[in-house]
Amino acid sequence: MTVIKFCGFTSSLDLEFAASLGVDFVGIVLVKSSKRYVSFQRAKELIDSINGPKKVAVLKNPELSFAKKLLDIGFDFLQLHGSEDISLIEKVGKRRVIKAFGTCEGFKLPDWSYEVFGILLDACEGGGSARLANWSMALEIARAHPRVFLAGGLNPENVSRAIKEVRPFGVDVSSGIESSFGVKDFEKMKSFIRGVAGGISPRAFD
């Protein structure tokens, strides 16, 4: 089964429901410009409230000390959406990083991207735009990279087709399971999981 990452949580109730559904990863946004931003203290409260899913802190160009602090309080991975230098990635630990990239025309993966835990492929406009990633480009990258998370505009209606066309390691969704920014819709969460089950990716068994 393709692994599932639900992102953009601001409520412990939503987070607990996602965990009860058996999702593999949950993401919490600590980027102040995001409409789903939560503070450091709130992020700690949220991850302390659940067991089961891997916990991902979503960041953009963080200070090294802040990034390390998030790992110290219990986050399993850092998902980086900025122009982070490879030296920062090395210092926090490459295997603790999911690096996000926009699928813009002419994009090429840097060589070091094969050393991090995984990469996340989003729309060219970046995270939270609700626009689709370039699935053709994502397919080519997924053929080469062992752990590609496909993001960008996924929802219960299109996730099955996305998995069949791209065959990613995982899928990532935020706005596609919401009733409003940061507020999850329980029925959409359940429908998304059913959609994933309908588009099983052989890559998940590699």
mmCIF file with all atom_site columns, C-alpha atoms in Angstrom, residues 61-163:
data_model
loop_
_atom_site.group_PDB
_atom_site.id
_atom_site.type_symbol
_atom_site.label_atom_id
_atom_site.label_alt_id
_atom_site.label_comp_id
_atom_site.label_asym_id
_atom_site.label_entity_id
_atom_site.label_seq_id
_atom_site.pdbx_PDB_ins_code
_atom_site.Cartn_x
_atom_site.Cartn_y
_atom_site.Cartn_z
_atom_site.occupancy
_atom_site.B_iso_or_equiv
_atom_site.pdbx_formal_charge
_atom_site.auth_seq_id
_atom_site.auth_comp_id
_atom_site.auth_asym_id
_atom_site.auth_atom_id
_atom_site.pdbx_PDB_model_num
ATOM 1   C CA . ASN A 1 61  ? 14.749  27.811 5.971   1.00 0.00 ? 61  ASN A CA 1
ATOM 2   C CA . PRO A 1 62  ? 14.858  27.116 9.719   1.00 0.00 ? 62  PRO A CA 1
ATOM 3   C CA . GLU A 1 63  ? 17.718  27.988 12.018  1.00 0.00 ? 63  GLU A CA 1
ATOM 4   C CA . LEU A 1 64  ? 19.769  24.887 12.803  1.00 0.00 ? 64  LEU A CA 1
ATOM 5   C CA . SER A 1 65  ? 19.124  25.195 16.539  1.00 0.00 ? 65  SER A CA 1
ATOM 6   C CA . PHE A 1 66  ? 15.346  25.334 15.985  1.00 0.00 ? 66  PHE A CA 1
ATOM 7   C CA . ALA A 1 67  ? 15.408  22.357 13.635  1.00 0.00 ? 67  ALA A CA 1
ATOM 8   C CA . LYS A 1 68  ? 17.349  20.289 16.170  1.00 0.00 ? 68  LYS A CA 1
ATOM 9   C CA . LYS A 1 69  ? 14.990  21.373 18.952  1.00 0.00 ? 69  LYS A CA 1
ATOM 10  C CA . LEU A 1 70  ? 12.022  19.987 17.015  1.00 0.00 ? 70  LEU A CA 1
ATOM 11  C CA . LEU A 1 71  ? 13.710  16.612 16.677  1.00 0.00 ? 71  LEU A CA 1
ATOM 12  C CA . ASP A 1 72  ? 14.538  16.696 20.384  1.00 0.00 ? 72  ASP A CA 1
ATOM 13  C CA . ILE A 1 73  ? 10.881  17.138 21.397  1.00 0.00 ? 73  ILE A CA 1
ATOM 14  C CA . GLY A 1 74  ? 9.692   14.158 19.386  1.00 0.00 ? 74  GLY A CA 1
ATOM 15  C CA . PHE A 1 75  ? 9.373   14.942 15.698  1.00 0.00 ? 75  PHE A CA 1
ATOM 16  C CA . ASP A 1 76  ? 10.617  12.057 13.564  1.00 0.00 ? 76  ASP A CA 1
ATOM 17  C CA . PHE A 1 77  ? 11.285  14.055 10.403  1.00 0.00 ? 77  PHE A CA 1
ATOM 18  C CA . LEU A 1 78  ? 11.798  17.600 9.182   1.00 0.00 ? 78  LEU A CA 1
ATOM 19  C CA . GLN A 1 79  ? 10.090  18.485 5.902   1.00 0.00 ? 79  GLN A CA 1
ATOM 20  C CA . LEU A 1 80  ? 12.037  21.349 4.369   1.00 0.00 ? 80  LEU A CA 1
ATOM 21  C CA . HIS A 1 81  ? 10.429  23.702 1.841   1.00 0.00 ? 81  HIS A CA 1
ATOM 22  C CA . GLY A 1 82  ? 13.029  26.436 1.518   1.00 0.00 ? 82  GLY A CA 1
ATOM 23  C CA . SER A 1 83  ? 16.455  26.900 -0.018  1.00 0.00 ? 83  SER A CA 1
ATOM 24  C CA . GLU A 1 84  ? 18.193  25.040 2.792   1.00 0.00 ? 84  GLU A CA 1
ATOM 25  C CA . ASP A 1 85  ? 21.903  24.439 2.369   1.00 0.00 ? 85  ASP A CA 1
ATOM 26  C CA . ILE A 1 86  ? 23.147  20.857 2.302   1.00 0.00 ? 86  ILE A CA 1
ATOM 27  C CA . SER A 1 87  ? 25.238  21.643 5.373   1.00 0.00 ? 87  SER A CA 1
ATOM 28  C CA . LEU A 1 88  ? 22.073  22.188 7.456   1.00 0.00 ? 88  LEU A CA 1
ATOM 29  C CA . ILE A 1 89  ? 20.639  18.908 6.182   1.00 0.00 ? 89  ILE A CA 1
ATOM 30  C CA . GLU A 1 90  ? 23.827  17.101 7.107   1.00 0.00 ? 90  GLU A CA 1
ATOM 31  C CA . LYS A 1 91  ? 23.863  18.626 10.590  1.00 0.00 ? 91  LYS A CA 1
ATOM 32  C CA . VAL A 1 92  ? 20.285  17.603 11.449  1.00 0.00 ? 92  VAL A CA 1
ATOM 33  C CA . GLY A 1 93  ? 20.822  14.172 9.871   1.00 0.00 ? 93  GLY A CA 1
ATOM 34  C CA . LYS A 1 94  ? 20.011  13.370 6.258   1.00 0.00 ? 94  LYS A CA 1
ATOM 35  C CA . ARG A 1 95  ? 17.841  10.403 7.197   1.00 0.00 ? 95  ARG A CA 1
ATOM 36  C CA . ARG A 1 96  ? 15.628  12.707 9.261   1.00 0.00 ? 96  ARG A CA 1
ATOM 37  C CA . VAL A 1 97  ? 14.808  14.961 6.291   1.00 0.00 ? 97  VAL A CA 1
ATOM 38  C CA . ILE A 1 98  ? 12.060  15.004 3.678   1.00 0.00 ? 98  ILE A CA 1
ATOM 39  C CA . LYS A 1 99  ? 13.055  17.674 1.153   1.00 0.00 ? 99  LYS A CA 1
ATOM 40  C CA . ALA A 1 100 ? 10.293  19.368 -0.819  1.00 0.00 ? 100 ALA A CA 1
ATOM 41  C CA . PHE A 1 101 ? 10.692  20.501 -4.416  1.00 0.00 ? 101 PHE A CA 1
ATOM 42  C CA . GLY A 1 102 ? 8.338   22.222 -6.856  1.00 0.00 ? 102 GLY A CA 1
ATOM 43  C CA . THR A 1 103 ? 7.874   20.446 -10.166 1.00 0.00 ? 103 THR A CA 1
ATOM 44  C CA . CYS A 1 104 ? 8.726   23.495 -12.258 1.00 0.00 ? 104 CYS A CA 1
ATOM 45  C CA . GLU A 1 105 ? 9.764   23.259 -15.892 1.00 0.00 ? 105 GLU A CA 1
ATOM 46  C CA . GLY A 1 106 ? 13.397  22.195 -16.199 1.00 0.00 ? 106 GLY A CA 1
ATOM 47  C CA . PHE A 1 107 ? 13.678  21.028 -12.582 1.00 0.00 ? 107 PHE A CA 1
ATOM 48  C CA . LYS A 1 108 ? 16.460  18.530 -11.852 1.00 0.00 ? 108 LYS A CA 1
ATOM 49  C CA . LEU A 1 109 ? 16.998  16.704 -8.575  1.00 0.00 ? 109 LEU A CA 1
ATOM 50  C CA . PRO A 1 110 ? 20.279  17.572 -6.848  1.00 0.00 ? 110 PRO A CA 1
ATOM 51  C CA . ASP A 1 111 ? 22.555  14.583 -6.340  1.00 0.00 ? 111 ASP A CA 1
ATOM 52  C CA . TRP A 1 112 ? 22.301  14.777 -2.545  1.00 0.00 ? 112 TRP A CA 1
ATOM 53  C CA . SER A 1 113 ? 18.523  14.290 -2.679  1.00 0.00 ? 113 SER A CA 1
ATOM 54  C CA . TYR A 1 114 ? 19.133  10.532 -2.877  1.00 0.00 ? 114 TYR A CA 1
ATOM 55  C CA . GLU A 1 115 ? 20.739  10.619 0.563   1.00 0.00 ? 115 GLU A CA 1
ATOM 56  C CA . VAL A 1 116 ? 17.803  12.102 2.513   1.00 0.00 ? 116 VAL A CA 1
ATOM 57  C CA . PHE A 1 117 ? 14.948  9.958  3.788   1.00 0.00 ? 117 PHE A CA 1
ATOM 58  C CA . GLY A 1 118 ? 12.615  11.093 1.041   1.00 0.00 ? 118 GLY A CA 1
ATOM 59  C CA . ILE A 1 119 ? 11.614  13.892 -1.287  1.00 0.00 ? 119 ILE A CA 1
ATOM 60  C CA . LEU A 1 120 ? 8.243   15.555 -1.670  1.00 0.00 ? 120 LEU A CA 1
ATOM 61  C CA . LEU A 1 121 ? 7.164   16.724 -5.113  1.00 0.00 ? 121 LEU A CA 1
ATOM 62  C CA . ASP A 1 122 ? 4.703   19.598 -5.080  1.00 0.00 ? 122 ASP A CA 1
ATOM 63  C CA . ALA A 1 123 ? 3.213   22.026 -7.564  1.00 0.00 ? 123 ALA A CA 1
ATOM 64  C CA . CYS A 1 124 ? 5.610   24.586 -9.007  1.00 0.00 ? 124 CYS A CA 1
ATOM 65  C CA . GLU A 1 125 ? 3.827   27.238 -6.921  1.00 0.00 ? 125 GLU A CA 1
ATOM 66  C CA . GLY A 1 126 ? 4.826   25.412 -3.738  1.00 0.00 ? 126 GLY A CA 1
ATOM 67  C CA . GLY A 1 127 ? 3.111   23.984 -0.690  1.00 0.00 ? 127 GLY A CA 1
ATOM 68  C CA . GLY A 1 128 ? -0.449  24.977 0.134   1.00 0.00 ? 128 GLY A CA 1
ATOM 69  C CA . SER A 1 129 ? -1.351  26.231 -3.360  1.00 0.00 ? 129 SER A CA 1
ATOM 70  C CA . ALA A 1 130 ? -3.823  23.327 -3.898  1.00 0.00 ? 130 ALA A CA 1
ATOM 71  C CA . ARG A 1 131 ? -2.526  23.075 -7.464  1.00 0.00 ? 131 ARG A CA 1
ATOM 72  C CA . LEU A 1 132 ? -1.453  19.788 -8.981  1.00 0.00 ? 132 LEU A CA 1
ATOM 73  C CA . ALA A 1 133 ? 2.177   18.825 -9.296  1.00 0.00 ? 133 ALA A CA 1
ATOM 74  C CA . ASN A 1 134 ? 3.484   17.934 -12.737 1.00 0.00 ? 134 ASN A CA 1
ATOM 75  C CA . TRP A 1 135 ? 2.615   14.238 -12.724 1.00 0.00 ? 135 TRP A CA 1
ATOM 76  C CA . SER A 1 136 ? 4.669   13.439 -15.824 1.00 0.00 ? 136 SER A CA 1
ATOM 77  C CA . MET A 1 137 ? 7.783   14.901 -14.223 1.00 0.00 ? 137 MET A CA 1
ATOM 78  C CA . ALA A 1 138 ? 6.935   13.197 -10.933 1.00 0.00 ? 138 ALA A CA 1
ATOM 79  C CA . LEU A 1 139 ? 6.681   9.831  -12.693 1.00 0.00 ? 139 LEU A CA 1
ATOM 80  C CA . GLU A 1 140 ? 10.176  10.177 -14.142 1.00 0.00 ? 140 GLU A CA 1
ATOM 81  C CA . ILE A 1 141 ? 11.602  11.136 -10.762 1.00 0.00 ? 141 ILE A CA 1
ATOM 82  C CA . ALA A 1 142 ? 9.708   8.355  -8.956  1.00 0.00 ? 142 ALA A CA 1
ATOM 83  C CA . ARG A 1 143 ? 11.253  5.819  -11.318 1.00 0.00 ? 143 ARG A CA 1
ATOM 84  C CA . ALA A 1 144 ? 14.695  6.849  -10.083 1.00 0.00 ? 144 ALA A CA 1
ATOM 85  C CA . HIS A 1 145 ? 14.206  7.900  -6.461  1.00 0.00 ? 145 HIS A CA 1
ATOM 86  C CA . PRO A 1 146 ? 13.251  5.255  -3.863  1.00 0.00 ? 146 PRO A CA 1
ATOM 87  C CA . ARG A 1 147 ? 10.976  7.444  -1.712  1.00 0.00 ? 147 ARG A CA 1
ATOM 88  C CA . VAL A 1 148 ? 8.925   10.070 -3.495  1.00 0.00 ? 148 VAL A CA 1
ATOM 89  C CA . PHE A 1 149 ? 5.948   11.652 -1.754  1.00 0.00 ? 149 PHE A CA 1
ATOM 90  C CA . LEU A 1 150 ? 3.523   13.133 -4.290  1.00 0.00 ? 150 LEU A CA 1
ATOM 91  C CA . ALA A 1 151 ? 1.754   16.304 -3.095  1.00 0.00 ? 151 ALA A CA 1
ATOM 92  C CA . GLY A 1 152 ? -0.061  19.201 -4.684  1.00 0.00 ? 152 GLY A CA 1
ATOM 93  C CA . GLY A 1 153 ? -3.827  19.361 -5.075  1.00 0.00 ? 153 GLY A CA 1
ATOM 94  C CA . LEU A 1 154 ? -4.556  15.755 -4.132  1.00 0.00 ? 154 LEU A CA 1
ATOM 95  C CA . ASN A 1 155 ? -8.035  14.917 -2.873  1.00 0.00 ? 155 ASN A CA 1
ATOM 96  C CA . PRO A 1 156 ? -10.315 11.875 -2.455  1.00 0.00 ? 156 PRO A CA 1
ATOM 97  C CA . GLU A 1 157 ? -11.430 12.107 -6.082  1.00 0.00 ? 157 GLU A CA 1
ATOM 98  C CA . ASN A 1 158 ? -8.033  12.162 -7.799  1.00 0.00 ? 158 ASN A CA 1
ATOM 99  C CA . VAL A 1 159 ? -5.654  10.310 -5.483  1.00 0.00 ? 159 VAL A CA 1
ATOM 100 C CA . SER A 1 160 ? -6.340  6.862  -6.962  1.00 0.00 ? 160 SER A CA 1
ATOM 101 C CA . ARG A 1 161 ? -5.505  8.123  -10.467 1.00 0.00 ? 161 ARG A CA 1
ATOM 102 C CA . ALA A 1 162 ? -2.430  9.955  -9.163  1.00 0.00 ? 162 ALA A CA 1
ATOM 103 C CA . ILE A 1 163 ? -1.068  6.757  -7.633  1.00 0.00 ? 163 ILE A CA 1
#
